[in-house]
Amino acid sequence: KKIFAPNGTWQGVPTWDDALPGFNEELLFAKDRKAYVQNVIGRMEKAGTLTNLVLATARPWAVWHDESSDAASFGAEGGAVFIKGPARGCHHVQIDGVKEGERYAIRVKCRGVRAMATVFWKKNGAWRWKKPSFPVVFSGEESHREGYAVAIVPSGVDRLVINLAAGLCEGETVVFDEV
């Protein structure tokens, strides 16, 4: 006999997450990737198990730019990287040793307009452009925005690359922080 409990649950009836551990998180992953990333990061921060791989294991930030952009348009300051417009290029950081099927929660904070962040892949140092990329979707005001993505490692790659770029006009600047 099942009895409806005062707190709105059925006593003796398991929840979906009890019956299928991880079900609620997978449902959130399918429904709302931003909420999923925020949930995972928050839970891991609270448990003290969150590791920022960009700080802990990644290669240093690198810059690529074409001849039409001045190298001075790209720089770093106090742990953040910036791009000053006009500029054609990007900052990127590489994380080695990724394995097929792993999920990486990506969070990027930025200030400025027209910021773009995308996750790409490499294998043995060569770009794998045909593998699915994962755009970071930004929200919030120009003065302080956050972007989120979940990158699922495809087969045939060994390196995750976070690419930070911006389409800027003269005098505009974008700053990326806390990647």
Tab-separated table of C-alpha atoms in Angstrom:
chain	number	residue	atom	x	y	z
A	1	LYS	CA	0.000	0.000	0.000
A	2	LYS	CA	1.399	3.363	-0.985
A	3	ILE	CA	0.674	6.442	1.104
A	4	PHE	CA	0.860	10.008	-0.176
A	5	ALA	CA	3.277	11.835	2.119
A	6	PRO	CA	2.721	15.427	3.307
A	7	ASN	CA	5.765	16.765	1.437
A	8	GLY	CA	4.219	15.846	-1.910
A	9	THR	CA	5.979	12.526	-2.571
A	10	TRP	CA	4.768	8.951	-2.583
A	11	GLN	CA	6.257	6.963	0.274
A	12	GLY	CA	7.747	3.692	-0.910
A	13	VAL	CA	7.802	4.726	-4.568
A	14	PRO	CA	11.271	5.373	-5.967
A	15	THR	CA	11.918	8.496	-8.016
A	16	TRP	CA	13.210	8.229	-11.579
A	17	ASP	CA	16.641	9.244	-10.298
A	18	ASP	CA	16.487	6.514	-7.607
A	19	ALA	CA	15.515	3.886	-10.176
A	20	LEU	CA	17.903	5.197	-12.858
A	21	PRO	CA	20.812	7.007	-11.156
A	22	GLY	CA	21.825	10.067	-13.164
A	23	PHE	CA	18.468	10.223	-14.981
A	24	ASN	CA	17.643	13.764	-13.832
A	25	GLU	CA	21.050	15.058	-14.911
A	26	GLU	CA	20.749	13.392	-18.343
A	27	LEU	CA	17.268	14.862	-18.754
A	28	LEU	CA	18.621	18.312	-17.904
A	29	PHE	CA	21.489	17.744	-20.381
A	30	ALA	CA	18.955	17.066	-23.145
A	31	LYS	CA	16.628	19.919	-22.167
A	32	ASP	CA	18.865	22.841	-21.167
A	33	ARG	CA	22.637	22.672	-21.694
A	34	LYS	CA	23.266	25.965	-19.866
A	35	ALA	CA	21.398	24.785	-16.771
A	36	TYR	CA	23.218	21.443	-17.033
A	37	VAL	CA	26.651	23.140	-17.050
A	38	GLN	CA	25.680	25.456	-14.191
A	39	ASN	CA	24.392	22.464	-12.205
A	40	VAL	CA	27.514	20.352	-12.801
A	41	ILE	CA	29.916	23.212	-12.045
A	42	GLY	CA	27.966	24.232	-8.928
A	43	ARG	CA	27.815	20.663	-7.600
A	44	MET	CA	31.530	20.090	-8.212
A	45	GLU	CA	32.494	23.451	-6.651
A	46	LYS	CA	30.447	22.591	-3.559
A	47	ALA	CA	32.047	19.132	-3.327
A	48	GLY	CA	35.531	20.563	-3.915
A	49	THR	CA	36.061	18.338	-6.971
A	50	LEU	CA	35.980	20.953	-9.731
A	51	THR	CA	39.204	21.229	-11.718
A	52	ASN	CA	39.710	24.061	-14.177
A	53	LEU	CA	41.610	22.183	-16.893
A	54	VAL	CA	42.562	25.438	-18.625
A	55	LEU	CA	44.553	26.415	-15.536
A	56	ALA	CA	45.626	22.934	-14.438
A	57	THR	CA	46.547	20.940	-17.532
A	58	ALA	CA	46.209	23.023	-20.676
A	59	ARG	CA	49.022	24.307	-22.799
A	60	PRO	CA	49.545	28.084	-22.502
A	61	TRP	CA	47.232	30.432	-24.397
A	62	ALA	CA	48.352	30.892	-27.999
A	63	VAL	CA	47.428	33.549	-30.542
A	64	TRP	CA	46.738	33.212	-34.239
A	65	HIS	CA	46.231	36.293	-36.405
A	66	ASP	CA	46.511	37.120	-40.064
A	67	GLU	CA	48.717	39.780	-41.597
A	68	SER	CA	45.941	42.384	-41.531
A	69	SER	CA	45.971	42.396	-37.704
A	70	ASP	CA	48.610	43.850	-35.443
A	71	ALA	CA	50.026	41.388	-32.887
A	72	ALA	CA	49.443	44.092	-30.262
A	73	SER	CA	45.697	43.568	-30.792
A	74	PHE	CA	45.960	40.348	-28.761
A	75	GLY	CA	47.230	40.105	-25.221
A	76	ALA	CA	46.889	38.853	-21.681
A	77	GLU	CA	46.441	40.713	-18.437
A	78	GLY	CA	45.990	39.227	-14.951
A	79	GLY	CA	44.780	35.817	-16.112
A	80	ALA	CA	42.443	37.244	-18.745
A	81	VAL	CA	43.041	37.457	-22.485
A	82	PHE	CA	41.875	40.337	-24.654
A	83	ILE	CA	41.397	41.333	-28.278
A	84	LYS	CA	41.375	44.967	-29.424
A	85	GLY	CA	39.729	45.864	-32.698
A	86	PRO	CA	39.968	45.791	-35.517
A	87	ALA	CA	41.524	42.348	-35.418
A	88	ARG	CA	41.373	39.106	-37.375
A	89	GLY	CA	42.489	36.228	-35.216
A	90	CYS	CA	41.923	34.443	-31.957
A	91	HIS	CA	43.297	33.189	-28.682
A	92	HIS	CA	43.202	29.439	-28.210
A	93	VAL	CA	44.112	26.959	-25.506
A	94	GLN	CA	44.562	23.213	-25.934
A	95	ILE	CA	43.762	20.415	-23.502
A	96	ASP	CA	45.494	17.119	-24.274
A	97	GLY	CA	44.398	13.572	-23.532
A	98	VAL	CA	40.669	13.834	-24.126
A	99	LYS	CA	38.851	10.560	-24.726
A	100	GLU	CA	35.869	9.690	-26.911
A	101	GLY	CA	32.523	10.191	-25.174
A	102	GLU	CA	33.855	12.401	-22.364
A	103	ARG	CA	31.892	15.568	-21.639
A	104	TYR	CA	33.550	18.875	-20.879
A	105	ALA	CA	31.602	21.676	-19.240
A	106	ILE	CA	32.775	24.950	-20.780
A	107	ARG	CA	32.162	28.303	-19.089
A	108	VAL	CA	33.627	31.549	-20.437
A	109	LYS	CA	33.132	35.003	-18.949
A	110	CYS	CA	33.633	38.055	-21.137
A	111	ARG	CA	33.204	41.787	-21.381
A	112	GLY	CA	32.641	43.466	-24.736
A	113	VAL	CA	30.715	43.039	-27.951
A	114	ARG	CA	30.642	40.340	-30.623
A	115	ALA	CA	32.592	37.790	-28.574
A	116	MET	CA	32.765	34.274	-29.950
A	117	ALA	CA	34.011	31.090	-28.329
A	118	THR	CA	34.018	27.669	-29.921
A	119	VAL	CA	35.387	24.242	-29.035
A	120	PHE	CA	37.319	22.514	-31.827
A	121	TRP	CA	39.362	19.303	-31.982
A	122	LYS	CA	42.820	18.074	-32.961
A	123	LYS	CA	44.466	14.689	-33.435
A	124	ASN	CA	48.266	14.414	-33.213
A	125	GLY	CA	48.502	18.195	-33.563
A	126	ALA	CA	46.408	18.393	-36.766
A	127	TRP	CA	43.058	20.175	-36.854
A	128	ARG	CA	40.004	17.950	-37.310
A	129	TRP	CA	37.635	20.470	-38.919
A	130	LYS	CA	35.075	17.829	-39.952
A	131	LYS	CA	34.458	16.830	-36.335
A	132	PRO	CA	31.527	18.582	-34.652
A	133	SER	CA	32.396	21.904	-33.073
A	134	PHE	CA	30.596	23.260	-30.028
A	135	PRO	CA	29.755	26.975	-29.886
A	136	VAL	CA	29.696	28.719	-26.533
A	137	VAL	CA	26.398	30.593	-26.210
A	138	PHE	CA	26.706	33.934	-24.396
A	139	SER	CA	23.996	35.734	-22.471
A	140	GLY	CA	23.832	38.856	-20.328
A	141	GLU	CA	24.832	42.474	-20.835
A	142	GLU	CA	27.944	43.670	-22.685
A	143	SER	CA	29.606	44.702	-19.449
A	144	HIS	CA	29.546	41.160	-18.088
A	145	ARG	CA	28.433	38.077	-19.981
A	146	GLU	CA	28.771	34.363	-19.419
A	147	GLY	CA	28.797	31.690	-22.053
A	148	TYR	CA	28.228	27.972	-21.671
A	149	ALA	CA	28.669	24.849	-23.761
A	150	VAL	CA	28.965	21.132	-23.301
A	151	ALA	CA	31.596	19.582	-25.545
A	152	ILE	CA	31.272	15.838	-26.151
A	153	VAL	CA	34.519	14.324	-27.408
A	154	PRO	CA	34.019	12.662	-30.811
A	155	SER	CA	35.993	9.656	-32.023
A	156	GLY	CA	39.382	10.159	-33.629
A	157	VAL	CA	40.631	13.143	-31.584
A	158	ASP	CA	43.049	13.569	-28.680
A	159	ARG	CA	42.943	17.311	-27.997
A	160	LEU	CA	40.210	19.817	-27.155
A	161	VAL	CA	40.808	23.398	-28.332
A	162	ILE	CA	38.913	26.369	-26.886
A	163	ASN	CA	38.990	29.180	-29.432
A	164	LEU	CA	38.190	32.766	-28.352
A	165	ALA	CA	37.591	35.361	-31.060
A	166	ALA	CA	35.661	38.573	-31.715
A	167	GLY	CA	34.508	40.570	-34.722
A	168	LEU	CA	35.493	44.047	-33.574
A	169	CYS	CA	35.456	47.538	-35.022
A	170	GLU	CA	38.152	50.145	-34.418
A	171	GLY	CA	38.401	51.025	-30.719
A	172	GLU	CA	36.368	48.057	-29.456
A	173	THR	CA	37.805	45.534	-26.998
A	174	VAL	CA	36.652	42.200	-25.689
A	175	VAL	CA	38.117	40.545	-22.584
A	176	PHE	CA	37.730	36.832	-21.863
A	177	ASP	CA	38.187	35.644	-18.296
A	178	GLU	CA	37.623	32.608	-16.091
A	179	VAL	CA	37.640	30.112	-18.941
